[in-house]
CSV table of C-alpha atoms in Angstrom, one decimal:
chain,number,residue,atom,x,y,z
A,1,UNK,CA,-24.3,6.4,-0.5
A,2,UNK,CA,-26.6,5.2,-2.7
A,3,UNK,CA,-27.4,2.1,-4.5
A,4,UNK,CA,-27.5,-1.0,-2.6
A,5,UNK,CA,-27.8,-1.7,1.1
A,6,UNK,CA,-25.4,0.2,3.5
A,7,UNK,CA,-23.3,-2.5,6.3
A,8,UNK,CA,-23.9,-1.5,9.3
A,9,UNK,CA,-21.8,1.0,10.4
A,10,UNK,CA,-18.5,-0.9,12.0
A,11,UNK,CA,-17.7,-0.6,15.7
A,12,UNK,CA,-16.0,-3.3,17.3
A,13,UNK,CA,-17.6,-5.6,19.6
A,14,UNK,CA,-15.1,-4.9,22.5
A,15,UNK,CA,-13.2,-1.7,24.0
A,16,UNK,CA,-10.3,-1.6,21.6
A,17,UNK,CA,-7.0,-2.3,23.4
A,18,UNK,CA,-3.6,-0.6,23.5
A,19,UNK,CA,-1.9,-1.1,20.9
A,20,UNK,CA,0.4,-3.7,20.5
A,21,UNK,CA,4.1,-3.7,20.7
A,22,UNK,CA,6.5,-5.8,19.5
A,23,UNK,CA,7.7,-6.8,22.6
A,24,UNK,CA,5.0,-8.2,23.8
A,25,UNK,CA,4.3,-10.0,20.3
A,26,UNK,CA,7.5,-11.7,20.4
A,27,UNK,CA,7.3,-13.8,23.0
A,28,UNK,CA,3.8,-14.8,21.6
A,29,UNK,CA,4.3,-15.6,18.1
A,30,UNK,CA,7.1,-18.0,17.6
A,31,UNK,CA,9.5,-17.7,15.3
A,32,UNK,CA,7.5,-14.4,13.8
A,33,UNK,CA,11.0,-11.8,13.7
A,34,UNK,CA,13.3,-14.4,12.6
A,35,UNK,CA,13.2,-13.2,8.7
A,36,UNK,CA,12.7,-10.1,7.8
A,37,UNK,CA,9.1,-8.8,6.0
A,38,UNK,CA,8.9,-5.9,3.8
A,39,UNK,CA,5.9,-4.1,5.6
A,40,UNK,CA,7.8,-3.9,8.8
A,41,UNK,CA,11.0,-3.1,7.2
A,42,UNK,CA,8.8,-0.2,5.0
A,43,UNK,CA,7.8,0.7,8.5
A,44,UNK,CA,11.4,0.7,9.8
A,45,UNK,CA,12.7,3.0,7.3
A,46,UNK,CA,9.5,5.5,7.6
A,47,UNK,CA,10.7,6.2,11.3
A,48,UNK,CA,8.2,3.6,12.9
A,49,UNK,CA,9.8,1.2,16.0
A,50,UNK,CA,7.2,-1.8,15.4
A,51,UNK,CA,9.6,-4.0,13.9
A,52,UNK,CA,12.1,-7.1,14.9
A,53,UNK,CA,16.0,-6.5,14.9
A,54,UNK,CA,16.6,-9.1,11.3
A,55,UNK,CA,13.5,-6.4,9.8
A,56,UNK,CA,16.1,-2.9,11.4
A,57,UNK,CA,19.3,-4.8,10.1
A,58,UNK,CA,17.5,-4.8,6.0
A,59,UNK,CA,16.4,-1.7,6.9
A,60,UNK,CA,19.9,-0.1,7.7
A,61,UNK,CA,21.9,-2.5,4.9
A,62,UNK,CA,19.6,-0.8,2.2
A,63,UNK,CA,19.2,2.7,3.3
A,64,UNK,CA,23.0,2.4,3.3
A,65,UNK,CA,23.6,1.0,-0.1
A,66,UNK,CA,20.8,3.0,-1.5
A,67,UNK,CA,20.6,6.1,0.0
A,68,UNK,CA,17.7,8.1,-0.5
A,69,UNK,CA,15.2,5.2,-0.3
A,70,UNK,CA,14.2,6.2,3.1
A,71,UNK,CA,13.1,9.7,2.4
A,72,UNK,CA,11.0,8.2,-0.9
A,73,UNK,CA,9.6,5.9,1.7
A,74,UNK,CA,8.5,8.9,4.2
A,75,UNK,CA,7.2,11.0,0.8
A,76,UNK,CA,5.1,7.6,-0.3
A,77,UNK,CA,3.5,8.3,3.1
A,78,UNK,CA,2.6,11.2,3.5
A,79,UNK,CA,1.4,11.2,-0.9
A,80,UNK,CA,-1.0,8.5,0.7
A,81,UNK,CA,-2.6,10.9,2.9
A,82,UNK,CA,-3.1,13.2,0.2
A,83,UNK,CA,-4.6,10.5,-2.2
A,84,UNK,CA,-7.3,9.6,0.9
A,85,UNK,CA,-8.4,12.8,1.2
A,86,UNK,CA,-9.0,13.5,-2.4
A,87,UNK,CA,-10.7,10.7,-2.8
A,88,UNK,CA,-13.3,11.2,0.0
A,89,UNK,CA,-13.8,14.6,-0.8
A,90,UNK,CA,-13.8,15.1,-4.6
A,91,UNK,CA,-14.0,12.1,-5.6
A,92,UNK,CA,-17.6,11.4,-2.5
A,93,UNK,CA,-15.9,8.0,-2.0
A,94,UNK,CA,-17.5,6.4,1.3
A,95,UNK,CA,-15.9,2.9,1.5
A,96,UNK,CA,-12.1,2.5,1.5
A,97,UNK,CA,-10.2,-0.7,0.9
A,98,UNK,CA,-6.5,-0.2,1.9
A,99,UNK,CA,-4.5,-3.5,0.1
A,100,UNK,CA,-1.8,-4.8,2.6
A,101,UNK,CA,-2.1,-2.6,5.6
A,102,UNK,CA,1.4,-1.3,7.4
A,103,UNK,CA,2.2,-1.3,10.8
A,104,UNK,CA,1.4,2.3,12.0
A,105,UNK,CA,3.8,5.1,12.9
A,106,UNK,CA,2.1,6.4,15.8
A,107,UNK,CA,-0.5,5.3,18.9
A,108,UNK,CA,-3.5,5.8,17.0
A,109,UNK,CA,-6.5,4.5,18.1
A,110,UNK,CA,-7.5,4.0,14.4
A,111,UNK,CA,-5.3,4.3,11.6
A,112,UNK,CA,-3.7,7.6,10.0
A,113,UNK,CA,-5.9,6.2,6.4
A,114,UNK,CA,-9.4,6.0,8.2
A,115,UNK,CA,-8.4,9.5,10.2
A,116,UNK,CA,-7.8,11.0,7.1
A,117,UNK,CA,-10.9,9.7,5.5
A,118,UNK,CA,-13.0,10.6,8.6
A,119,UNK,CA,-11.9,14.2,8.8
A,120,UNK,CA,-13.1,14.4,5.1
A,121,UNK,CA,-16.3,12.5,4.9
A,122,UNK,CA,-17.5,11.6,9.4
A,123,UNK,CA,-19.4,8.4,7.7
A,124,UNK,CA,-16.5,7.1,5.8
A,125,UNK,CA,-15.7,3.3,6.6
A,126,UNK,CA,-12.5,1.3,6.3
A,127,UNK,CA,-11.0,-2.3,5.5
A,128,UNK,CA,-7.7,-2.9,5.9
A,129,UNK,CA,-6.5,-6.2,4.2
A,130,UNK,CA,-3.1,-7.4,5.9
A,131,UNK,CA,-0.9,-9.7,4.8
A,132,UNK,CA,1.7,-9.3,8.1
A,133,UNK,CA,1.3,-10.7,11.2
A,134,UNK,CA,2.3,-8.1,12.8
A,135,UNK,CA,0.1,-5.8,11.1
A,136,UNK,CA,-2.2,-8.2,11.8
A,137,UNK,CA,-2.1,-8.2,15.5
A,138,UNK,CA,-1.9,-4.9,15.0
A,139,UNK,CA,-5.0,-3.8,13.5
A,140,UNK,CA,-6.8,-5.7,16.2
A,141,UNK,CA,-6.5,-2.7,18.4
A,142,UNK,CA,-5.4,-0.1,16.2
A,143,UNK,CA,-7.2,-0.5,13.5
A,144,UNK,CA,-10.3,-1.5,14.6
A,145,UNK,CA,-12.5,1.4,15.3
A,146,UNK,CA,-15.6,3.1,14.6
A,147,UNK,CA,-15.7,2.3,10.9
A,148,UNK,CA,-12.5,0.9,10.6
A,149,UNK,CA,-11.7,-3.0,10.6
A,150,UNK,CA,-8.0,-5.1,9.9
A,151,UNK,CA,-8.9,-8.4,8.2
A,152,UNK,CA,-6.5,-11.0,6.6
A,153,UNK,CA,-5.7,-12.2,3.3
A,154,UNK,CA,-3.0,-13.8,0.9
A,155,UNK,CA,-1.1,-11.1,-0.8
A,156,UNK,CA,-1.7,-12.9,-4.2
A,157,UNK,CA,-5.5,-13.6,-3.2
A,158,UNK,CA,-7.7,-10.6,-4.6
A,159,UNK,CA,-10.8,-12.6,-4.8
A,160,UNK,CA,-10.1,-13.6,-1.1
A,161,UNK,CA,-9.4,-10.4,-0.1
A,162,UNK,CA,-13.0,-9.0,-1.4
A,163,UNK,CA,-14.8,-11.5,0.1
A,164,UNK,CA,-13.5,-10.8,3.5
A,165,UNK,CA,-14.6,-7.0,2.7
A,166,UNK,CA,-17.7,-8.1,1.6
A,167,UNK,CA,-18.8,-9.1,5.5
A,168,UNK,CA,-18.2,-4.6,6.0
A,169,UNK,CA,-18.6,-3.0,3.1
A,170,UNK,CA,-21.4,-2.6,0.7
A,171,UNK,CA,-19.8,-3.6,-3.0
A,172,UNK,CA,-22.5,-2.8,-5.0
A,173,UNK,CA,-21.8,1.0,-4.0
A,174,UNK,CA,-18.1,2.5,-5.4
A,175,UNK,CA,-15.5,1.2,-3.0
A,176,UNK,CA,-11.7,3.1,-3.2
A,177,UNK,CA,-8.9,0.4,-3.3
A,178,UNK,CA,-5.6,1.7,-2.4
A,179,UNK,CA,-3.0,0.0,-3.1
A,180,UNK,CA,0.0,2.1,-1.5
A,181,UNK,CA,3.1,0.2,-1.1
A,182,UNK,CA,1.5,-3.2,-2.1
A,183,UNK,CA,2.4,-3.3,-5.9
A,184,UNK,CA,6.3,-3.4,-5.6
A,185,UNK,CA,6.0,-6.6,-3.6
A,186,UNK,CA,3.9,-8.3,-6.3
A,187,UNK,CA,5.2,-9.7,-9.3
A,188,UNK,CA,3.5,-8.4,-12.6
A,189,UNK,CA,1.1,-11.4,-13.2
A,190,UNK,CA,0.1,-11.1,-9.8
A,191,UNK,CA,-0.6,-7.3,-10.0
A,192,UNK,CA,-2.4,-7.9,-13.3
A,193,UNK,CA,-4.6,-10.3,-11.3
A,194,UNK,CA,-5.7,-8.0,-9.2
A,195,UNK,CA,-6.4,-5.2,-11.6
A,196,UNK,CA,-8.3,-7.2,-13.8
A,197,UNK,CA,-10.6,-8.4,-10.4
A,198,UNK,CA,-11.1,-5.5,-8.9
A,199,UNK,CA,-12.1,-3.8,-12.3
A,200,UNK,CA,-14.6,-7.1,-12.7
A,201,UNK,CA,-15.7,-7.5,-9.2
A,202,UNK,CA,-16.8,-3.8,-8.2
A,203,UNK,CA,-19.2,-1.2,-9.5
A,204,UNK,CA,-18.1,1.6,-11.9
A,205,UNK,CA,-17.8,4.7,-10.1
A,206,UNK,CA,-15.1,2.8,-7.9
A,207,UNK,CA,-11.4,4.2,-7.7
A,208,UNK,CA,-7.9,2.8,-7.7
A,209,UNK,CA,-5.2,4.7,-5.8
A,210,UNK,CA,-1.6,4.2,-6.6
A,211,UNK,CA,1.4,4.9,-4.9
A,212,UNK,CA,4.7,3.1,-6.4
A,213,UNK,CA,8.2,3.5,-5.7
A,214,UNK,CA,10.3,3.5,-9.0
A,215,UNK,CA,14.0,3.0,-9.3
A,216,UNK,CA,17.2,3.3,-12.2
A,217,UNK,CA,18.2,-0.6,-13.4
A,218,UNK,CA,20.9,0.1,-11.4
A,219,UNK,CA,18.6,0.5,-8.1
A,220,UNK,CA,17.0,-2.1,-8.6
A,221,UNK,CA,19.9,-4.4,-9.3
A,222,UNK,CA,21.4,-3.6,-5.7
A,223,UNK,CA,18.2,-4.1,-4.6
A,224,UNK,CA,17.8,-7.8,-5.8
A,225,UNK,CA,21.2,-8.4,-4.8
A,226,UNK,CA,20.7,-7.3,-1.2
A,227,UNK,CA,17.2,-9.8,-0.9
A,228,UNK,CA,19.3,-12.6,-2.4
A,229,UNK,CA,21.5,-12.2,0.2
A,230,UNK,CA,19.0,-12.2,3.1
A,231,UNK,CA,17.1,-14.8,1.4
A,232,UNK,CA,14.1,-13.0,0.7
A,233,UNK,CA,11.8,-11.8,-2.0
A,234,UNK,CA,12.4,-8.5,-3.1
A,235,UNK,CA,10.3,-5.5,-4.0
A,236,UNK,CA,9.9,-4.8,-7.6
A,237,UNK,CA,10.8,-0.8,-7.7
A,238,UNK,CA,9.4,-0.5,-11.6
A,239,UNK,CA,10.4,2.0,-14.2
A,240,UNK,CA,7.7,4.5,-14.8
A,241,UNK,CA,7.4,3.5,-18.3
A,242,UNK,CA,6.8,-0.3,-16.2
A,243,UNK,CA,4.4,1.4,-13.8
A,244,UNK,CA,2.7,2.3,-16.8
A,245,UNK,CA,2.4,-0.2,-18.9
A,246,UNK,CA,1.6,-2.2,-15.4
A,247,UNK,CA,-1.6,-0.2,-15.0
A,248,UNK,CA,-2.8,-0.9,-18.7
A,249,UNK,CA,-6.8,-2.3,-18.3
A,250,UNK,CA,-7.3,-6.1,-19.7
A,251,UNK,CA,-6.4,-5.7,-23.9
A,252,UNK,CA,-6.7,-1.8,-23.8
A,253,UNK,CA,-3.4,-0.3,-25.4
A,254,UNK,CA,-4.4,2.9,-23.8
A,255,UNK,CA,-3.1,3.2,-19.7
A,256,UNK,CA,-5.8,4.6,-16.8
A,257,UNK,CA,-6.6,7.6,-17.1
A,258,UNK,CA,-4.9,9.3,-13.7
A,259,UNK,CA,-5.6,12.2,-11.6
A,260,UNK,CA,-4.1,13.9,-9.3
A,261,UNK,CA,-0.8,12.4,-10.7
A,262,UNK,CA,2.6,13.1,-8.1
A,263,UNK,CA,5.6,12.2,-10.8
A,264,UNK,CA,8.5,13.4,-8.8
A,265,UNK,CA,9.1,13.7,-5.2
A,266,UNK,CA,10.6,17.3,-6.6
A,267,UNK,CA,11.1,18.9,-9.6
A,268,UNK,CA,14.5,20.6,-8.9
A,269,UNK,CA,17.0,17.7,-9.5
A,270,UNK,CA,19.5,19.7,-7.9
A,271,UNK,CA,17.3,19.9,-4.8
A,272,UNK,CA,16.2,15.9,-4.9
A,273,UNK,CA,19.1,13.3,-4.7
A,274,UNK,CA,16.4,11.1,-5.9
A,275,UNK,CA,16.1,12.1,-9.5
A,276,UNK,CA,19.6,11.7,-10.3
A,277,UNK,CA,19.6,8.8,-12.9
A,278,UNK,CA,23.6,7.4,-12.6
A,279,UNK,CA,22.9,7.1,-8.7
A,280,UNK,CA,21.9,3.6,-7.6
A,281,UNK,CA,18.7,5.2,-5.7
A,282,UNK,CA,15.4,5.6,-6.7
A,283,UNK,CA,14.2,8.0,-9.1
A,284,UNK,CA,10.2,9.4,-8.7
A,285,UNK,CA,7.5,8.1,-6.7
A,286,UNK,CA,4.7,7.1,-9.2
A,287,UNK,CA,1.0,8.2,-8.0
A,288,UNK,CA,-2.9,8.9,-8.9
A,289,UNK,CA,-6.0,7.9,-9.3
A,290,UNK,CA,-8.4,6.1,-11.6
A,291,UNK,CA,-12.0,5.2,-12.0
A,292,UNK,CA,-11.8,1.4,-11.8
A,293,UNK,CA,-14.8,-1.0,-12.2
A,294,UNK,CA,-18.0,-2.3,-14.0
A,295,UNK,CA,-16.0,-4.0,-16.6
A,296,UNK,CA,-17.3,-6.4,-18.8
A,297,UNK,CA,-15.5,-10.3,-18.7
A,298,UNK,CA,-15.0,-11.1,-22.0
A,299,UNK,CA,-14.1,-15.3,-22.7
């Protein structure tokens, strides 16, 4: 890395613990399962068990109403993977930001992000921003490891968020912000916020990665229906023309430029339930990269 002073290299200051299951964090935070949380529920319908029963009964009510959703979840997962490794191996990105961490799948003594890194780039270091307790708890013994680090932060507090990630990582270098499964649960003026910060706030050279479930009107209409129901905020599964315009920088009329784009979870709608546009289910999974950063505030 170059350019700036490098953090020491993160290793937590105790042996980190077995991870934490929700068992054992329900009868220690109060009141925490009682409403659902889209991470967990996310989570749910990727396969993973770390979730309370009011997060499993969502989970089944919309996998049922919109079928489909659950294997565009799974895909989202493993395009994530594939977006890490690019970015610290073509891309030489050392320091990864990971926006709204998820409860992991497995018993990983780091999470499946900083594994992925590592097997690219051995010195690559990780901050997880989490906005679930759960996750939370979590990352206190999953994903703290060597060169990994969970830290806490208002969903709709970017400036917040980077200050915490300032105390590990070195943001005068190029930092990768991934923000996989966090933009559909903000709404666009909060997205916008943190675009326009993290293009301010961090050096060029950085990168954004995106990976954002879209949906048909009709989709998303079920969708909104079903959170009003459970009294919840809902996810905003964007068109891909919304994605778009979403990821426009500041007053530019141009969008990102994006590598290493995934449009479809498959080409062959006959082969992809997901792609059929009269179905109430999403349609693609919307994903790349972009060179964020060094941009100029301008009054």
């Amino acid at each position: 890395m170059t350019g700036g002073t490098m953090p020491p290299r993160l290793v937590c200051s105790v042996t980190a613990p077995p991870r934490p299951r929700i068992g054992s964090l329900e009868s220690g935070i109060t009141g925490l399962g009682d409403r659902p949380s889209w991470p967990r529920v996310w989570n749910c319908l990727q396969g993973g068990a770390d979730c309370f029963q009011p997060d499993r009964d969502l989970a089944a009510e919309v996998q049922t109403r919109l079928p489909g959703i659950a294997q565009a979840v799974r895909e989202r997962l493993q395009v994530r993977r594939r977006l890490v490794r690019q970015l610290a191996g073509p891309e030489r990105i050392e320091q990864f930001l990971v926006i709204g961490a998820e409860p992991s799948l497995r018993a990983l003594r780091q999470s499946d992000l900083h594994a992925a890194a590592r097997a690219v780039n051995p010195g690559a270091t990780t901050v997880h921003v989490a906005h679930d307790r759960v996750a939370e708890s979590q990352g206190r013994g999953v994903m703290c490891s060597e060169g990994s680090v969970c830290i806490d932060a208002a969903r709709d507090d970017p400036a917040g968020a980077l200050a915490g990630a300032s105390n590990f990582l070195d943001l005068a270098c190029p930092i990768a912000v991934l923000m996989i499964g966090n933009l559909e649960l903000l709404n666009d003026r909060d997205a916008r916020a943190w675009l326009q910060v993290i293009d301010y706030l961090l050096p060029s050279g950085s990168r954004l990665a995106v990976a954002h479930l879209n949906a048909t009107d009709a989709a998303a209409a079920v969708l909104r229906q079903i959170c009003r129901a459970h009294q919840m905020t809902w996810p905003h599964l964007r068109s891909r023309t919304g994605t778009a315009a979403l990821l426009h920088r500041g007053s530019d009329t141009k969008p990102r430029a994006f590598t290493e784009p995934v449009h479809e979870v498959s080409d062959a709608p006959e082969q992809n339930p997901l792609t059929r546009p009269r179905d109430c289910k999403p349609s693609t999974l919307w994903a790349g990269i972009t060179e964020i950063g060094g941009a100029t505030y301008v009054q």
